[in-house]
PDB file of C-alpha atoms in Angstrom:
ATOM      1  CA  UNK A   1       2.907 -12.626 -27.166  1.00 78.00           C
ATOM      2  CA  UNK A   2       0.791 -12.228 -24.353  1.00 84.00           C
ATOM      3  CA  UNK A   3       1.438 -14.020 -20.663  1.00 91.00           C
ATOM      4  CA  UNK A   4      -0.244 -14.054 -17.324  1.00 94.00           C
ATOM      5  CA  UNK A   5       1.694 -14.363 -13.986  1.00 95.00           C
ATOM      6  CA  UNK A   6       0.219 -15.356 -10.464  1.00 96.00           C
ATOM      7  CA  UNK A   7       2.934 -14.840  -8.332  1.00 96.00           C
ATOM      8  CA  UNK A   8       1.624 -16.799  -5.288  1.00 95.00           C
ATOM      9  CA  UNK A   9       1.251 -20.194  -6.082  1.00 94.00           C
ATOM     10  CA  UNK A  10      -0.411 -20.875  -2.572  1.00 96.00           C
ATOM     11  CA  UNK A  11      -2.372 -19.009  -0.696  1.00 97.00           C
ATOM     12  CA  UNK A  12      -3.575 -19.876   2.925  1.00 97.00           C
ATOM     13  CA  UNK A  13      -6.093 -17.496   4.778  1.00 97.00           C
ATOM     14  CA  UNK A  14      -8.224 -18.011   7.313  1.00 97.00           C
ATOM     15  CA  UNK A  15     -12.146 -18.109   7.585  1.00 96.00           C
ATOM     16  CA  UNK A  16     -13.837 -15.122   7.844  1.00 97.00           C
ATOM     17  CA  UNK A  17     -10.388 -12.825   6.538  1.00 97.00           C
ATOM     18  CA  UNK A  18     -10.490 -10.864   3.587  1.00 97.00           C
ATOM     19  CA  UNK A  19      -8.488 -12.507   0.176  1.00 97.00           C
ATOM     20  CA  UNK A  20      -6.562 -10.951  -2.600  1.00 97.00           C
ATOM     21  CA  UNK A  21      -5.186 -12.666  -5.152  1.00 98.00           C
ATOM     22  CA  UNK A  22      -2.657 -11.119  -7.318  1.00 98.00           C
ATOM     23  CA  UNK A  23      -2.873 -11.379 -10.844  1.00 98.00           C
ATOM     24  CA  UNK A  24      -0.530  -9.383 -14.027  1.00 97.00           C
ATOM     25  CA  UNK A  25      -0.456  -9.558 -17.296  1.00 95.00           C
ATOM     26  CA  UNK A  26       1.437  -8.679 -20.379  1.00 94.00           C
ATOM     27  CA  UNK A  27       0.063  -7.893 -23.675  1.00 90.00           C
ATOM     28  CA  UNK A  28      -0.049  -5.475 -25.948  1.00 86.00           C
ATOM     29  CA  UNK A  29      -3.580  -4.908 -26.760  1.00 83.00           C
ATOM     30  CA  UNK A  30      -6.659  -4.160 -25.367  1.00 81.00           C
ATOM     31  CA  UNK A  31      -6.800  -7.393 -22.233  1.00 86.00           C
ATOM     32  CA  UNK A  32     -10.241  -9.916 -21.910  1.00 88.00           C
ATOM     33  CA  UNK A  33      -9.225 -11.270 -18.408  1.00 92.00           C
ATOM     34  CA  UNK A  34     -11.190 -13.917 -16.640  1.00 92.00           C
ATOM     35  CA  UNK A  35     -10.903 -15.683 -13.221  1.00 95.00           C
ATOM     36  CA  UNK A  36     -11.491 -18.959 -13.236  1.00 93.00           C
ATOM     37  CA  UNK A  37     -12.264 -21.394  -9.889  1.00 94.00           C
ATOM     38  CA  UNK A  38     -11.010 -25.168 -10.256  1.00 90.00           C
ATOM     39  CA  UNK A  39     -12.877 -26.939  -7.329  1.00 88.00           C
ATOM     40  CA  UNK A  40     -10.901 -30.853  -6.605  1.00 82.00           C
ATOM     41  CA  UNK A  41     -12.056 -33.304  -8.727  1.00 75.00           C
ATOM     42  CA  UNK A  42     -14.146 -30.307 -11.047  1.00 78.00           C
ATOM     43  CA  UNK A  43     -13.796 -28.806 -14.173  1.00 79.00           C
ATOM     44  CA  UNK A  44     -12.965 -24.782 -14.194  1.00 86.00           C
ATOM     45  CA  UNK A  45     -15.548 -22.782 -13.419  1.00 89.00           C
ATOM     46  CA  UNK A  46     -15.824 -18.922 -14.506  1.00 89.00           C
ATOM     47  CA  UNK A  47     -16.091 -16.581 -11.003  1.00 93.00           C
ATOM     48  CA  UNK A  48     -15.937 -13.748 -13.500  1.00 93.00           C
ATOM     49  CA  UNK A  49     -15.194 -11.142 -16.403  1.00 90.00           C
ATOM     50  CA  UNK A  50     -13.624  -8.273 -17.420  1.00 91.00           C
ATOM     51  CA  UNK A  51     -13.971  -6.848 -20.735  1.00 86.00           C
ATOM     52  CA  UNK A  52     -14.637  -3.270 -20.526  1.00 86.00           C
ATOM     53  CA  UNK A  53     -16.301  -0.124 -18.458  1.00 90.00           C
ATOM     54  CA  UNK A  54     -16.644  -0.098 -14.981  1.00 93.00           C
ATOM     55  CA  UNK A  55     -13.040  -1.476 -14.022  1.00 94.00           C
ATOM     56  CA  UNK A  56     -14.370  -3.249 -10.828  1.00 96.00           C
ATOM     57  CA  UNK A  57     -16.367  -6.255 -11.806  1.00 96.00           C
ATOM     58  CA  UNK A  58     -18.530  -8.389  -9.726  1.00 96.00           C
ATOM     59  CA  UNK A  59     -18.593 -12.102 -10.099  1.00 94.00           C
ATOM     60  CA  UNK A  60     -20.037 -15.172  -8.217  1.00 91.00           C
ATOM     61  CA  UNK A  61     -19.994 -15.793  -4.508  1.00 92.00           C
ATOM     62  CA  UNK A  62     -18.866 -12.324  -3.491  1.00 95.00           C
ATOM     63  CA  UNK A  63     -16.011 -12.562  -5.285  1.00 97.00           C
ATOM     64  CA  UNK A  64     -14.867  -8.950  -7.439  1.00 97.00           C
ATOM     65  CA  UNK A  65     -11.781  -7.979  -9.464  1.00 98.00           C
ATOM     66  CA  UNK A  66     -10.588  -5.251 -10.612  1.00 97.00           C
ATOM     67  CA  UNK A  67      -8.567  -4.305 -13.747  1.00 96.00           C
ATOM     68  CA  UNK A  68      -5.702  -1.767 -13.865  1.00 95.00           C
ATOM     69  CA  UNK A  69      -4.515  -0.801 -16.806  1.00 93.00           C
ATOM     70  CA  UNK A  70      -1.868   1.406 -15.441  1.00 93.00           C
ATOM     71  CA  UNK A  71      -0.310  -1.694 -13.350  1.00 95.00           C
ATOM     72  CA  UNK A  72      -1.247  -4.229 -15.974  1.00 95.00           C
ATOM     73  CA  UNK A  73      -3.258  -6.221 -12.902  1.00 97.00           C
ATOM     74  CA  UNK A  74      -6.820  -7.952 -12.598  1.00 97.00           C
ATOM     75  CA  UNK A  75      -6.118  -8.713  -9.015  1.00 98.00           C
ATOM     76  CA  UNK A  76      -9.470 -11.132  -7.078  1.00 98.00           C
ATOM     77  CA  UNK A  77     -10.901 -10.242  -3.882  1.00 98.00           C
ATOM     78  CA  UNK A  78     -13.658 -11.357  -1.474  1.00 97.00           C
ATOM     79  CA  UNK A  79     -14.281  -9.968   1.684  1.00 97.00           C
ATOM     80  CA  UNK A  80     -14.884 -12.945   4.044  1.00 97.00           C
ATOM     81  CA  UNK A  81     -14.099 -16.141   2.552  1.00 97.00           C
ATOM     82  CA  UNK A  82     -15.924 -19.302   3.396  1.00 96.00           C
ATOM     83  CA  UNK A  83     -14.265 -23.180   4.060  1.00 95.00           C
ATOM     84  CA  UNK A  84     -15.893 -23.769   0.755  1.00 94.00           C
ATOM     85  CA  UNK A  85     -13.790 -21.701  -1.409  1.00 96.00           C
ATOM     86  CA  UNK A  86     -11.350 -23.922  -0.341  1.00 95.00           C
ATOM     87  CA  UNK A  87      -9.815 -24.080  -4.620  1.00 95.00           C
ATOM     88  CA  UNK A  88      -7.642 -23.780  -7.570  1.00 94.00           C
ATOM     89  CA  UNK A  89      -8.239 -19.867  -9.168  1.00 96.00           C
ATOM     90  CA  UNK A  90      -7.263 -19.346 -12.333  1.00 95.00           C
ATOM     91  CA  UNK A  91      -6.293 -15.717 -13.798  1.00 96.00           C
ATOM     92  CA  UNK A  92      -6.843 -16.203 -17.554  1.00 92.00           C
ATOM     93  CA  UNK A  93      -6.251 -13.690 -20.377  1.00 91.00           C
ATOM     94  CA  UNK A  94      -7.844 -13.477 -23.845  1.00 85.00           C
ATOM     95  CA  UNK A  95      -6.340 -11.851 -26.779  1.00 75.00           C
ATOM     96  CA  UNK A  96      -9.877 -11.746 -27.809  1.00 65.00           C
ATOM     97  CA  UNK A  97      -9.245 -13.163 -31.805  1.00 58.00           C
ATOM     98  CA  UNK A  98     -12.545 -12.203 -33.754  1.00 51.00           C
ATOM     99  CA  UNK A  99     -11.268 -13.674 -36.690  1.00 49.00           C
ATOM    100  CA  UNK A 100     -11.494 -16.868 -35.706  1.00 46.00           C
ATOM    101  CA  UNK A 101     -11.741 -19.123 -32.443  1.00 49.00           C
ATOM    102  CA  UNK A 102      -9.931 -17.974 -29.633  1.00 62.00           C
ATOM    103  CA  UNK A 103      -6.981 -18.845 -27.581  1.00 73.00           C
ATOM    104  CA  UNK A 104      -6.674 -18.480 -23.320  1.00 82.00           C
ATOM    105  CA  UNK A 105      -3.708 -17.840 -22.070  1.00 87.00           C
ATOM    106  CA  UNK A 106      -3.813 -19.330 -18.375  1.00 90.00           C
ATOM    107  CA  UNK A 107      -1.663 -18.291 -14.857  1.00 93.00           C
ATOM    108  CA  UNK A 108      -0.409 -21.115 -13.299  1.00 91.00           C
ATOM    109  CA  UNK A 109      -3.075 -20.831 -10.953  1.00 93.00           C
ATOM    110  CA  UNK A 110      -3.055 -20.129  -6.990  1.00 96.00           C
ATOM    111  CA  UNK A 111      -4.241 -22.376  -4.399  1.00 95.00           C
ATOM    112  CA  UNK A 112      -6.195 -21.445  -1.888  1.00 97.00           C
ATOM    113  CA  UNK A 113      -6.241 -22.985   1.491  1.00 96.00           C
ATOM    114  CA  UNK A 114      -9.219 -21.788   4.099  1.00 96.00           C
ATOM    115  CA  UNK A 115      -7.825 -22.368   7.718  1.00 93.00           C
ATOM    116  CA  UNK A 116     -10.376 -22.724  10.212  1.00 88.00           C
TER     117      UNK A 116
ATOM    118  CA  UNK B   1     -25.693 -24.461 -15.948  1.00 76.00           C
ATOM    119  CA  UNK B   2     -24.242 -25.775 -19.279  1.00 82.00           C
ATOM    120  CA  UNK B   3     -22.068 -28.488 -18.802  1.00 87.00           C
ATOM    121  CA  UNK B   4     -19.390 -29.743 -20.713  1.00 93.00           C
ATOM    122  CA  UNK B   5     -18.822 -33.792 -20.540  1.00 94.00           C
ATOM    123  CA  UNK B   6     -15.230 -35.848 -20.756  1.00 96.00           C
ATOM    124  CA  UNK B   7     -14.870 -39.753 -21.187  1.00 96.00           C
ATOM    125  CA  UNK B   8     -13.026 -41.136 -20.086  1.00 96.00           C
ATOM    126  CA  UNK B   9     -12.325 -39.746 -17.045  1.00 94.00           C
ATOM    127  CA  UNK B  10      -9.115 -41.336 -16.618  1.00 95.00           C
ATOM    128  CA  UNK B  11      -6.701 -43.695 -18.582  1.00 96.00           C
ATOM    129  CA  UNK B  12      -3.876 -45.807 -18.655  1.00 97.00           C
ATOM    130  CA  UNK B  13      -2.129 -46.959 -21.778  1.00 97.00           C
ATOM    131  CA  UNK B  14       1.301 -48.009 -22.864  1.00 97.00           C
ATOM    132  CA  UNK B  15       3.447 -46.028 -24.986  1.00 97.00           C
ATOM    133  CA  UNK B  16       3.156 -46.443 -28.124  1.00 97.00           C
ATOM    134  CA  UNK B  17      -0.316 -47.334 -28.357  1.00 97.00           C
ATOM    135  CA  UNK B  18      -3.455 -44.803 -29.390  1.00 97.00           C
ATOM    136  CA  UNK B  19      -5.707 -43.052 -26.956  1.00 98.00           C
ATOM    137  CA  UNK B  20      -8.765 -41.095 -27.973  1.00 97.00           C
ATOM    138  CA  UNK B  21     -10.202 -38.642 -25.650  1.00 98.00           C
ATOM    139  CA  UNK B  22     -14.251 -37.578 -25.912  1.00 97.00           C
ATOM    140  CA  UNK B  23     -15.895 -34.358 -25.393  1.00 97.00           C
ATOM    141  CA  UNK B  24     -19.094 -34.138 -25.572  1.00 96.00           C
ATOM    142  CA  UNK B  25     -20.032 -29.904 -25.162  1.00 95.00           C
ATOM    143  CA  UNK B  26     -22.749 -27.712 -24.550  1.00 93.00           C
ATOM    144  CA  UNK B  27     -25.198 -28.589 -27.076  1.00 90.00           C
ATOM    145  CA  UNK B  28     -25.851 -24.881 -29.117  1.00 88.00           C
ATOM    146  CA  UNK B  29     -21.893 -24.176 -28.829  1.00 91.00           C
ATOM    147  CA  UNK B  30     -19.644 -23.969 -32.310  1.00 89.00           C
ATOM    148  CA  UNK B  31     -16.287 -23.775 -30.672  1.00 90.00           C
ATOM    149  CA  UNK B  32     -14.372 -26.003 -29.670  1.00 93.00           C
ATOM    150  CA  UNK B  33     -10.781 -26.069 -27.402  1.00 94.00           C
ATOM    151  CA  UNK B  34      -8.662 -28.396 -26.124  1.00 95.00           C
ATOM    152  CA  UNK B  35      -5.826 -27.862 -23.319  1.00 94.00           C
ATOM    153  CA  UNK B  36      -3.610 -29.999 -21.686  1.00 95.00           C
ATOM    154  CA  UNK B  37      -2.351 -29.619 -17.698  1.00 91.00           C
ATOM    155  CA  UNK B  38       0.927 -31.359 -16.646  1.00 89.00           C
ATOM    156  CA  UNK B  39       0.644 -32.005 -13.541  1.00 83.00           C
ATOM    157  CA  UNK B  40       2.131 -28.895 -11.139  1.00 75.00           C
ATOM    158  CA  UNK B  41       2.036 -26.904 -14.330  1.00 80.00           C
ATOM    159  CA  UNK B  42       0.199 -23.937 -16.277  1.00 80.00           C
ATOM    160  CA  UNK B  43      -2.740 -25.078 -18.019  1.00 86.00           C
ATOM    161  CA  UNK B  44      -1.818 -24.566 -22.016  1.00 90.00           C
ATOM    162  CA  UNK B  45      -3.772 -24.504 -25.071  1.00 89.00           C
ATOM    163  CA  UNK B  46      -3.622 -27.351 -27.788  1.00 94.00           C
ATOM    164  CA  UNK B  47      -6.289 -26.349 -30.360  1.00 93.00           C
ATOM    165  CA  UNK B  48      -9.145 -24.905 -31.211  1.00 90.00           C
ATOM    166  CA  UNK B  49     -11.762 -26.237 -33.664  1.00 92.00           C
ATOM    167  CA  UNK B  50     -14.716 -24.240 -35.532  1.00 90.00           C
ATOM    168  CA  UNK B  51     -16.932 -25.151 -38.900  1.00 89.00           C
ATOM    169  CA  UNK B  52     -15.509 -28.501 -39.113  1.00 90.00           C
ATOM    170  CA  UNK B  53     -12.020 -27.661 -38.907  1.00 91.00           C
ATOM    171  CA  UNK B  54      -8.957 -26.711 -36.917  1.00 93.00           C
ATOM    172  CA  UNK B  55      -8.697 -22.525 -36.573  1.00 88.00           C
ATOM    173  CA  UNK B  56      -5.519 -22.533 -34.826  1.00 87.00           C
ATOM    174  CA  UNK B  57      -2.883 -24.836 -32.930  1.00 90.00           C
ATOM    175  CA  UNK B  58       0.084 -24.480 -30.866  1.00 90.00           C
ATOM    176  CA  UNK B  59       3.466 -26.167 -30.679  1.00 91.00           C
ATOM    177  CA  UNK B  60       2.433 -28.777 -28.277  1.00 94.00           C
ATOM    178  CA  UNK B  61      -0.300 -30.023 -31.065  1.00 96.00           C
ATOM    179  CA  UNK B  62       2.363 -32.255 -32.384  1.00 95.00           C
ATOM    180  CA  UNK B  63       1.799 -34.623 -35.483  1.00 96.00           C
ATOM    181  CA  UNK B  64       0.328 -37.481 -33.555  1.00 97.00           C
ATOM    182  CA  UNK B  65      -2.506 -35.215 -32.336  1.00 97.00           C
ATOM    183  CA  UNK B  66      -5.689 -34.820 -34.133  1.00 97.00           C
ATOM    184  CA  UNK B  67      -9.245 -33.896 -33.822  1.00 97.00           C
ATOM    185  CA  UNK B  68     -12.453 -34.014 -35.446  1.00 95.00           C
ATOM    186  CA  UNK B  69     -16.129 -33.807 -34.875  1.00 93.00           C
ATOM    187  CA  UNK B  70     -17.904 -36.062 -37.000  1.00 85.00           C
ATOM    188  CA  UNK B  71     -21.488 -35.605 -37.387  1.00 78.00           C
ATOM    189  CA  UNK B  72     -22.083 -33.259 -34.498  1.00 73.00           C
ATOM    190  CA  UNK B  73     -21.439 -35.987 -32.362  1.00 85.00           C
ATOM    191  CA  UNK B  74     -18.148 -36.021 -29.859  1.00 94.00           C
ATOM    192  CA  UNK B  75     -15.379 -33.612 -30.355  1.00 96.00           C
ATOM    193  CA  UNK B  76     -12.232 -36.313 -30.239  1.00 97.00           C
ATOM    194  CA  UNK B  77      -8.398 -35.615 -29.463  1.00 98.00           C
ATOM    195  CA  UNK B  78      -6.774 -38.740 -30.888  1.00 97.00           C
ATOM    196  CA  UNK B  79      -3.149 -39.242 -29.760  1.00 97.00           C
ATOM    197  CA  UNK B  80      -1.611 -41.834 -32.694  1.00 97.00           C
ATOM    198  CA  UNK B  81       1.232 -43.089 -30.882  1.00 97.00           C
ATOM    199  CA  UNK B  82       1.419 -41.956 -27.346  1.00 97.00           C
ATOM    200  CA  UNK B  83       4.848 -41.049 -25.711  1.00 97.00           C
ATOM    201  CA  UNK B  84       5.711 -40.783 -22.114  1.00 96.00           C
ATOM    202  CA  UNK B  85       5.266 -36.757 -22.386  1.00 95.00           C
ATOM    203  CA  UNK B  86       1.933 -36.995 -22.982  1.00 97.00           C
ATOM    204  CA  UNK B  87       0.566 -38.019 -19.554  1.00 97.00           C
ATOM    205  CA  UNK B  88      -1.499 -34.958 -18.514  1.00 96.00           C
ATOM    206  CA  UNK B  89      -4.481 -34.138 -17.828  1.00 94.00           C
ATOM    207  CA  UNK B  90      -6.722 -32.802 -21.127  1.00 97.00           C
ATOM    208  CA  UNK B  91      -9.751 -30.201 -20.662  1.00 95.00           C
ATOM    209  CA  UNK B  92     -12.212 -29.945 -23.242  1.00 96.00           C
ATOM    210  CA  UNK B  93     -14.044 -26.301 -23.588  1.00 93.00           C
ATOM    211  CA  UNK B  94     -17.180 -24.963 -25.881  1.00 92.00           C
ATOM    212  CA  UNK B  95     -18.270 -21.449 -26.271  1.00 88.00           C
ATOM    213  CA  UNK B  96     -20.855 -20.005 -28.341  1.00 86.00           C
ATOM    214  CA  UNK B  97     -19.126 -17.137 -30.067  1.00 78.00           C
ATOM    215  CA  UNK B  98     -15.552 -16.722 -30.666  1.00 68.00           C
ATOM    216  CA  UNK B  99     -15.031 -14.098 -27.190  1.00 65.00           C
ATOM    217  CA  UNK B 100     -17.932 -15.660 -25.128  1.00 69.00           C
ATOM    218  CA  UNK B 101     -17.324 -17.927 -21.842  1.00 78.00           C
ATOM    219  CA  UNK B 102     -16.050 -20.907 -22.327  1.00 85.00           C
ATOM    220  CA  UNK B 103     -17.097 -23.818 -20.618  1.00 89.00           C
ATOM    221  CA  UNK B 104     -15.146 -26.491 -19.498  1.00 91.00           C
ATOM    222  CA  UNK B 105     -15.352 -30.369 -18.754  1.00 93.00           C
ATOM    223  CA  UNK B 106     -13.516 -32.059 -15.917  1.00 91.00           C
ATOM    224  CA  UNK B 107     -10.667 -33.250 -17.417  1.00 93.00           C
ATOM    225  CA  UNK B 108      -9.722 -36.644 -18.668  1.00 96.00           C
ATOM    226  CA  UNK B 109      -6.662 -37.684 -17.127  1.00 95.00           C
ATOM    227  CA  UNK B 110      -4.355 -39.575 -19.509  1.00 97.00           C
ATOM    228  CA  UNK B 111      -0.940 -41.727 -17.900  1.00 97.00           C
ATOM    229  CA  UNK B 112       1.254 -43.179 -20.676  1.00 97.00           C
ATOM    230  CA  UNK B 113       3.107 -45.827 -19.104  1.00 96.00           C
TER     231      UNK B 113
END
């Protein structure tokens, strides 16, 4: 069975700073792992993907990830974060099932709160 | 982008009584997902729905649960009767393939009274 952990459940940074969000996993296979940004009132919106290669990947709005296999982490960073990322992020895992639909297996998500 | 619609966007029913929640998804996509998010907690996966018919389901799809998609027109989570553990909030997703991004609605938030 596969499970994904987000330790912090809020996160509170200020504008301008750097972010990292941590992110693990567990599973036994080769990981898809997404991040996912709820904004209030919003359905969740996908900042970005890791499915293989290069194990830095670049998603929306500066944001980047990057997988370790070694660690079992797909941690999120951005380098100067903005009032407006002000949001629910979402560390998702997929067991990636080609034999049929698939199944997401969701962290309980981190809050982020921008202080100005 | 693509978006992914949910109505109704909130509602309020007694126990007991039957609630259907409507998804209407990106227009080209063949899968289909539901989750449901208790409030303060992890966002878990109901069911998935491909071809016309349920591909997988998890513990929390309990008897009273089903879904359909008649005609290509909403994908529908009917709860037939409610109970008090049901209030949550319940996202709709569509991909196009079985790995690809899924998209998802807003949320319809259900309160079982």
């Amino acid at each position: 069975a596969q499970s994904v952990t987000q330790p912090d459940a809020r996160v509170t940074v200020s504008e301008g700073a750097s972010l990292q969000l941590r992110c693990k996993y567990s599973y036994s296979g080769t990981p898809y792992l997404f991040w996912y940004v709820q904004y209030p009132r919003q359905g969740l919106q996908l900042l970005l993907k890791y499915y293989s290669g290069d194990p830095v990947v670049q998603g929306v709005n500066g944001f980047e990830a990057e997988f370790s296999k070694s660690n079992s982490s797909f941690h999120l960073r951005k380098a100067s974060v903005h009032w407006s990322d002000s949001a629910v992020y979402f560390c998702v895992l997929s067991a990636g099932n080609t034999e049929g639909a698939d199944r997401l297996t969701f962290g309980k998500g981190t809050q982020l709160i921008i202080q100005p | 982008g693509p978006k992914v619609l949910q109505i109704p966007s909130h509602q309020i029913i007694d126990m007991g009584q039957m609630v259907t929640l409507n998804c209407d998804p990106v227009s080209n996509h063949l899968y289909f997902y539901w989750y449901k998010q208790i409030l303060g907690q992890q966002m878990e996966f109901l069911v998935n729905f491909y071809n016309g018919k349920v591909m997988e389901k998890s513990k929390l799809f309990k008897d009273q649960f089903s879904v359909e998609r008649p005609d290509g027109s909403y994908f529908t989570l009917k709860i037939q009767p409610t109970a008090l553990e049901d209030s949550a909030v319940y996202f709709c997703a569509s991909s196009l393939v079985v790995t690809g991004q899924l998209y998802f609605g807003e949320g319809s938030k259900l309160t079982v009274l």
